[in-house]
XYZ file of C-alpha atoms in Angstrom:
392
model
C 48.810 158.262 126.875
C 46.406 155.583 125.670
C 43.516 154.933 128.085
C 40.993 153.013 125.991
C 42.049 149.404 126.506
C 38.512 148.003 126.313
C 38.298 149.220 122.707
C 41.479 147.446 121.655
C 44.935 146.642 122.953
C 48.374 146.721 121.346
C 50.072 143.428 120.584
C 52.151 142.108 123.484
C 55.860 141.714 122.614
C 55.912 137.921 122.884
C 52.702 137.725 120.840
C 54.290 139.784 118.060
C 57.354 137.529 118.097
C 55.156 134.447 117.965
C 53.278 135.779 114.943
C 56.492 136.707 113.121
C 58.021 133.301 113.827
C 54.871 131.608 112.573
C 54.868 133.678 109.389
C 58.431 132.555 108.720
C 58.311 128.926 109.815
C 54.697 127.736 110.046
C 53.512 128.570 106.553
C 52.389 125.052 105.628
C 48.750 124.106 105.141
C 47.716 122.423 108.409
C 45.459 120.015 106.501
C 48.350 118.507 104.534
C 50.435 115.537 105.679
C 54.096 116.487 105.133
C 56.475 117.952 107.766
C 55.996 121.683 107.121
C 52.234 121.194 107.356
C 52.596 119.220 110.571
C 54.570 122.119 112.068
C 51.631 124.446 111.369
C 49.131 121.951 112.766
C 51.218 121.531 115.913
C 51.245 125.318 116.400
C 47.449 125.459 116.121
C 47.115 122.591 118.592
C 49.346 124.399 121.097
C 47.182 127.509 120.787
C 44.036 125.464 121.271
C 45.622 123.987 124.389
C 46.429 127.410 125.891
C 42.955 128.767 125.142
C 41.198 125.755 126.612
C 43.381 125.976 129.729
C 42.599 129.687 130.074
C 38.855 129.061 130.389
C 38.806 125.537 131.838
C 37.562 123.874 128.656
C 38.432 120.779 126.637
C 40.549 121.051 123.490
C 37.681 120.058 121.206
C 35.474 122.804 122.662
C 37.531 125.551 120.949
C 36.531 126.687 117.446
C 38.796 129.312 115.860
C 37.254 132.165 113.874
C 38.830 134.987 111.910
C 39.129 138.521 113.209
C 37.669 142.013 113.144
C 33.979 141.774 112.390
C 34.273 138.024 112.033
C 35.126 137.635 115.687
C 31.374 138.239 116.112
C 30.992 135.105 113.976
C 31.483 133.428 117.327
C 28.449 135.397 118.519
C 26.650 134.785 115.237
C 27.333 131.047 115.408
C 25.634 130.939 118.805
C 22.739 133.258 117.914
C 21.979 132.146 114.361
C 22.726 128.573 115.356
C 19.950 128.783 117.938
C 17.504 129.254 115.070
C 18.686 126.042 113.373
C 18.639 124.303 116.746
C 15.000 125.320 117.207
C 14.042 124.110 113.722
C 15.631 120.718 114.372
C 13.815 120.436 117.691
C 10.506 121.518 116.150
C 10.696 118.788 113.520
C 11.201 116.092 116.128
C 9.185 117.302 119.115
C 5.954 115.720 120.277
C 4.516 118.782 121.983
C 1.742 120.994 120.662
C 3.512 124.256 121.522
C 3.738 126.305 118.336
C 5.295 129.665 117.550
C 8.555 131.398 116.811
C 11.798 130.687 118.648
C 12.361 133.091 121.526
C 15.676 134.685 122.561
C 16.424 136.641 125.750
C 19.217 139.207 126.076
C 20.039 142.489 127.838
C 19.936 146.095 126.685
C 23.688 146.631 127.191
C 25.062 143.921 124.910
C 27.711 144.706 122.322
C 26.463 145.290 118.778
C 28.080 141.974 117.810
C 25.371 140.318 119.888
C 22.357 142.604 119.637
C 22.481 143.317 115.883
C 22.229 139.663 114.767
C 19.275 139.273 117.131
C 17.600 142.421 115.780
C 18.218 141.194 112.236
C 16.406 137.925 112.933
C 13.608 139.797 114.688
C 13.112 142.222 111.770
C 12.843 139.300 109.372
C 10.132 137.797 111.544
C 12.180 134.698 112.329
C 12.314 135.051 116.118
C 10.776 136.833 119.062
C 13.110 138.629 121.444
C 12.928 139.890 125.016
C 15.450 142.598 125.928
C 15.882 142.972 129.682
C 17.120 146.328 130.992
C 19.909 146.512 133.532
C 19.364 148.495 136.717
C 20.787 151.983 137.313
C 23.957 150.397 138.704
C 24.563 148.762 135.326
C 23.964 145.168 136.442
C 21.374 142.708 135.222
C 19.051 141.050 137.715
C 19.029 137.249 137.222
C 15.393 137.012 138.294
C 14.358 139.466 135.580
C 16.129 137.385 132.940
C 14.524 134.181 134.178
C 11.082 135.808 134.353
C 11.152 136.250 130.561
C 11.500 132.532 129.838
C 8.715 131.102 127.674
C 7.955 127.573 126.440
C 9.758 128.357 123.150
C 12.784 130.146 124.613
C 15.809 128.567 122.927
C 18.675 130.947 123.778
C 19.707 133.341 126.532
C 22.745 135.533 125.909
C 24.290 137.780 128.579
C 27.683 139.477 128.282
C 30.165 138.626 131.020
C 31.342 142.209 131.557
C 30.354 145.512 130.004
C 32.903 147.415 127.943
C 31.750 150.901 129.024
C 30.959 150.464 132.701
C 33.152 147.498 133.581
C 30.229 145.916 135.435
C 30.563 142.140 135.760
C 27.267 140.392 135.109
C 25.997 137.459 137.242
C 26.509 134.999 134.399
C 27.233 132.045 136.696
C 24.105 132.640 138.785
C 21.933 132.718 135.674
C 23.713 129.643 134.328
C 22.948 127.574 137.408
C 19.270 128.505 137.190
C 19.127 127.622 133.494
C 20.641 124.222 134.218
C 17.894 123.497 136.760
C 15.196 124.858 134.462
C 16.429 122.683 131.586
C 16.032 119.543 133.681
C 12.347 120.330 134.084
C 11.896 121.401 130.464
C 13.360 118.132 129.238
C 10.828 116.167 131.300
C 8.040 118.375 129.942
C 9.105 117.907 126.327
C 10.077 121.578 125.926
C 13.151 122.776 124.081
C 16.190 123.070 126.327
C 17.615 126.590 126.567
C 21.093 127.262 125.212
C 23.193 129.777 127.147
C 25.785 132.114 125.589
C 28.060 134.766 127.043
C 30.318 137.237 125.258
C 33.462 137.217 127.418
C 35.429 139.646 125.238
C 35.918 142.171 128.049
C 36.479 139.651 130.843
C 39.338 137.589 129.433
C 42.688 138.653 130.870
C 41.122 140.776 133.600
C 39.201 138.338 135.798
C 39.074 134.529 136.037
C 36.865 132.918 133.404
C 35.868 129.292 133.965
C 33.213 127.822 131.704
C 32.287 125.110 134.208
C 31.602 127.718 136.872
C 29.684 129.898 134.420
C 27.554 126.962 133.202
C 27.556 128.350 129.650
C 27.082 126.406 126.442
C 28.887 129.037 124.350
C 31.533 131.643 125.175
C 33.005 134.254 122.832
C 36.735 135.085 123.044
C 38.235 138.093 121.211
C 42.027 138.265 120.871
C 42.565 141.984 120.453
C 40.970 142.685 123.839
C 43.827 140.937 125.694
C 46.955 141.940 123.751
C 46.493 139.367 121.014
C 45.772 139.671 117.281
C 42.367 140.395 115.766
C 41.188 136.828 115.652
C 39.062 134.967 118.139
C 37.296 131.755 118.934
C 34.055 130.281 120.146
C 33.895 127.910 123.080
C 31.113 125.383 122.545
C 30.594 122.829 125.301
C 31.053 119.424 123.695
C 30.904 121.074 120.285
C 28.513 119.268 117.971
C 27.680 116.648 120.607
C 26.558 118.017 123.969
C 25.933 121.437 122.407
C 24.764 121.965 118.814
C 27.030 123.953 116.504
C 25.888 125.015 113.043
C 28.398 126.461 110.547
C 27.654 129.825 108.990
C 30.060 129.170 106.120
C 30.598 126.094 103.978
C 33.624 124.969 102.029
C 35.996 122.729 103.957
C 36.573 120.450 106.906
C 38.727 122.859 108.907
C 37.702 123.261 112.551
C 35.685 120.043 112.111
C 33.586 121.807 109.488
C 32.231 124.347 111.970
C 34.334 127.176 110.520
C 35.734 126.129 107.118
C 38.664 127.782 105.368
C 42.413 127.278 105.645
C 43.465 128.274 109.144
C 45.276 131.575 109.686
C 48.143 129.883 111.511
C 50.189 132.994 112.452
C 47.199 134.784 113.986
C 46.062 131.636 115.787
C 49.609 131.229 117.116
C 49.500 134.806 118.402
C 46.112 134.222 120.010
C 47.478 131.164 121.773
C 50.457 133.121 123.070
C 48.160 135.835 124.436
C 46.181 133.102 126.194
C 49.395 131.645 127.625
C 50.276 135.036 129.098
C 46.861 135.220 130.748
C 47.226 131.718 132.191
C 50.586 132.582 133.741
C 50.019 136.179 134.823
C 46.335 136.799 135.551
C 46.834 137.384 139.280
C 49.523 140.010 138.719
C 47.520 141.616 135.896
C 44.493 141.893 138.166
C 46.309 143.388 141.154
C 48.194 145.864 138.956
C 45.072 147.118 137.184
C 43.071 147.314 140.409
C 45.791 149.332 142.121
C 46.010 151.753 139.191
C 42.231 152.153 138.924
C 41.793 152.867 142.630
C 44.649 155.383 142.525
C 43.145 157.056 139.448
C 39.756 157.440 141.104
C 41.293 158.928 144.239
C 43.278 161.418 142.169
C 40.227 162.425 140.138
C 38.374 163.232 143.358
C 41.379 165.125 144.702
C 42.065 167.175 141.558
C 38.488 167.885 140.420
C 36.756 167.921 143.785
C 34.339 165.284 145.000
C 31.350 167.448 144.074
C 32.398 167.405 140.409
C 32.921 163.668 139.902
C 30.361 160.888 140.017
C 31.696 157.364 139.643
C 29.093 155.335 137.827
C 28.158 151.764 138.721
C 29.699 151.872 142.202
C 26.870 150.048 143.952
C 27.821 148.041 147.029
C 26.806 144.763 145.399
C 28.233 145.545 141.955
C 31.449 143.882 140.822
C 33.597 145.752 138.299
C 36.499 144.944 136.030
C 39.756 146.031 137.680
C 40.793 148.224 134.743
C 37.623 150.236 134.086
C 36.651 153.617 135.506
C 33.395 155.147 134.274
C 33.047 158.674 135.622
C 30.765 161.652 135.012
C 32.315 165.102 135.366
C 29.514 167.451 136.429
C 29.175 171.139 137.151
C 32.008 172.245 134.878
C 29.959 173.051 131.770
C 31.925 170.707 129.517
C 30.994 167.510 127.732
C 33.201 164.469 127.874
C 34.385 165.131 124.333
C 35.270 168.720 125.219
C 37.209 167.569 128.273
C 39.161 165.066 126.205
C 39.843 167.649 123.490
C 41.688 169.744 126.095
C 43.812 166.777 127.179
C 46.245 166.837 124.289
C 48.235 163.778 125.333
C 45.421 161.485 126.484
C 43.588 159.032 124.244
C 40.371 158.028 126.016
C 36.704 157.677 125.154
C 33.250 158.807 126.177
C 31.729 155.419 125.430
C 32.047 152.292 123.331
C 34.260 152.532 120.262
C 31.550 150.805 118.207
C 28.832 153.259 119.268
C 28.040 156.491 117.424
C 29.476 159.406 119.381
C 26.897 162.020 118.361
C 24.465 161.005 121.118
C 24.679 159.310 124.524
C 24.688 155.534 124.477
C 21.896 153.630 126.155
C 24.384 152.674 128.846
C 25.252 156.302 129.608
C 21.566 157.131 130.022
C 21.150 154.407 132.648
C 22.865 156.313 135.414
C 20.594 157.847 138.031
C 21.972 161.340 137.480
C 21.871 161.137 133.681
C 19.717 163.253 131.425
C 20.230 164.601 127.919
C 22.534 167.339 129.210
C 24.506 165.378 131.789
C 25.013 162.086 129.961
C 27.546 163.575 127.505
C 29.854 164.332 130.462
C 30.628 160.619 130.914
C 34.221 159.451 130.482
C 35.330 155.832 130.249
C 38.957 155.494 131.351
C 40.360 152.047 130.661
C 43.730 150.983 132.079
C 46.371 148.506 130.944
C 48.291 145.369 131.871
C 51.760 145.772 133.411
C 53.347 144.011 130.432
C 52.421 146.920 128.164
C 54.377 149.332 130.340
C 57.408 147.319 129.350
C 56.227 147.174 125.754
C 55.909 150.948 125.323
C 59.444 151.528 126.588
C 61.086 149.663 123.698
């Protein structure tokens, strides 16, 4: 039984069919002008339409990227682009504020976000403030805002955490940034760009970029039963919000991400987005029901004194599919517990994090110490459509 759906998801049946059909029939180069190319371009446009509908965006706000590690190109485009944005502002500003560009983030971001920031910091190109979440796993908006400096050019906060399932107050922060930017513009200061990695939120909770007030949003296909490609939402890409390409070589995606489009994978991504648009309510209720049942059964089978559910604060909102639990008083680590469950595939933390020591997130919990943190299990549940999928 697979219970690690925040690490990756299998391809949904209709997504697989869409990809296969595209491989067979949409093989033309979308940049060409003859019929087979127009078929491929039409497929990409349909996918762009479904993705924009899924997050409440405009068609031109969606920039497709490739997959795997390049899905973080969406993150990299926002983070590294902030450096170019600062340089452009610095050349044209009339203020006497001097220094390095400043970026604010949290201590629980995915490596796809934090490592590009650390890279820039090590090279002496930026200054960075990393704000710690509280023991309930949530970031305090006031603590983020308190770090703002005259040269702050980017704030990036994940929408939901992959290990704890905690949903961050991205919209609250976004509304404050919008107000702050009005004042900064009048003062001649650089306006702050706002980015959120929504990889774990898509397909589980509603995601609306207008409500979130973000300039950039990262979408990752393999987290919601799509292929390993993704896209970056950029509000008014290249106009209202600056977008700087990381690669050069063609006019695809309006030059923001050059290279001949991977039509079959983009088609699959669009189909996964269509499923979310049509089924999000049923997905949510199904996952929530399963998670609540799982937590009740864990208490019943192991005893309430042996289980501590992490990030269950009264004011904390969680993803409906994520259960982060510490098993205490049994003398076993999470890895040892899982090794005795021969038919369960689950995790003790993020798939991208080294498993030889507790993650920073695991050490946040009030009861955690070097001995207890390894007892954490992250149990991640599935959509109802995959129940059907696994029966075939």
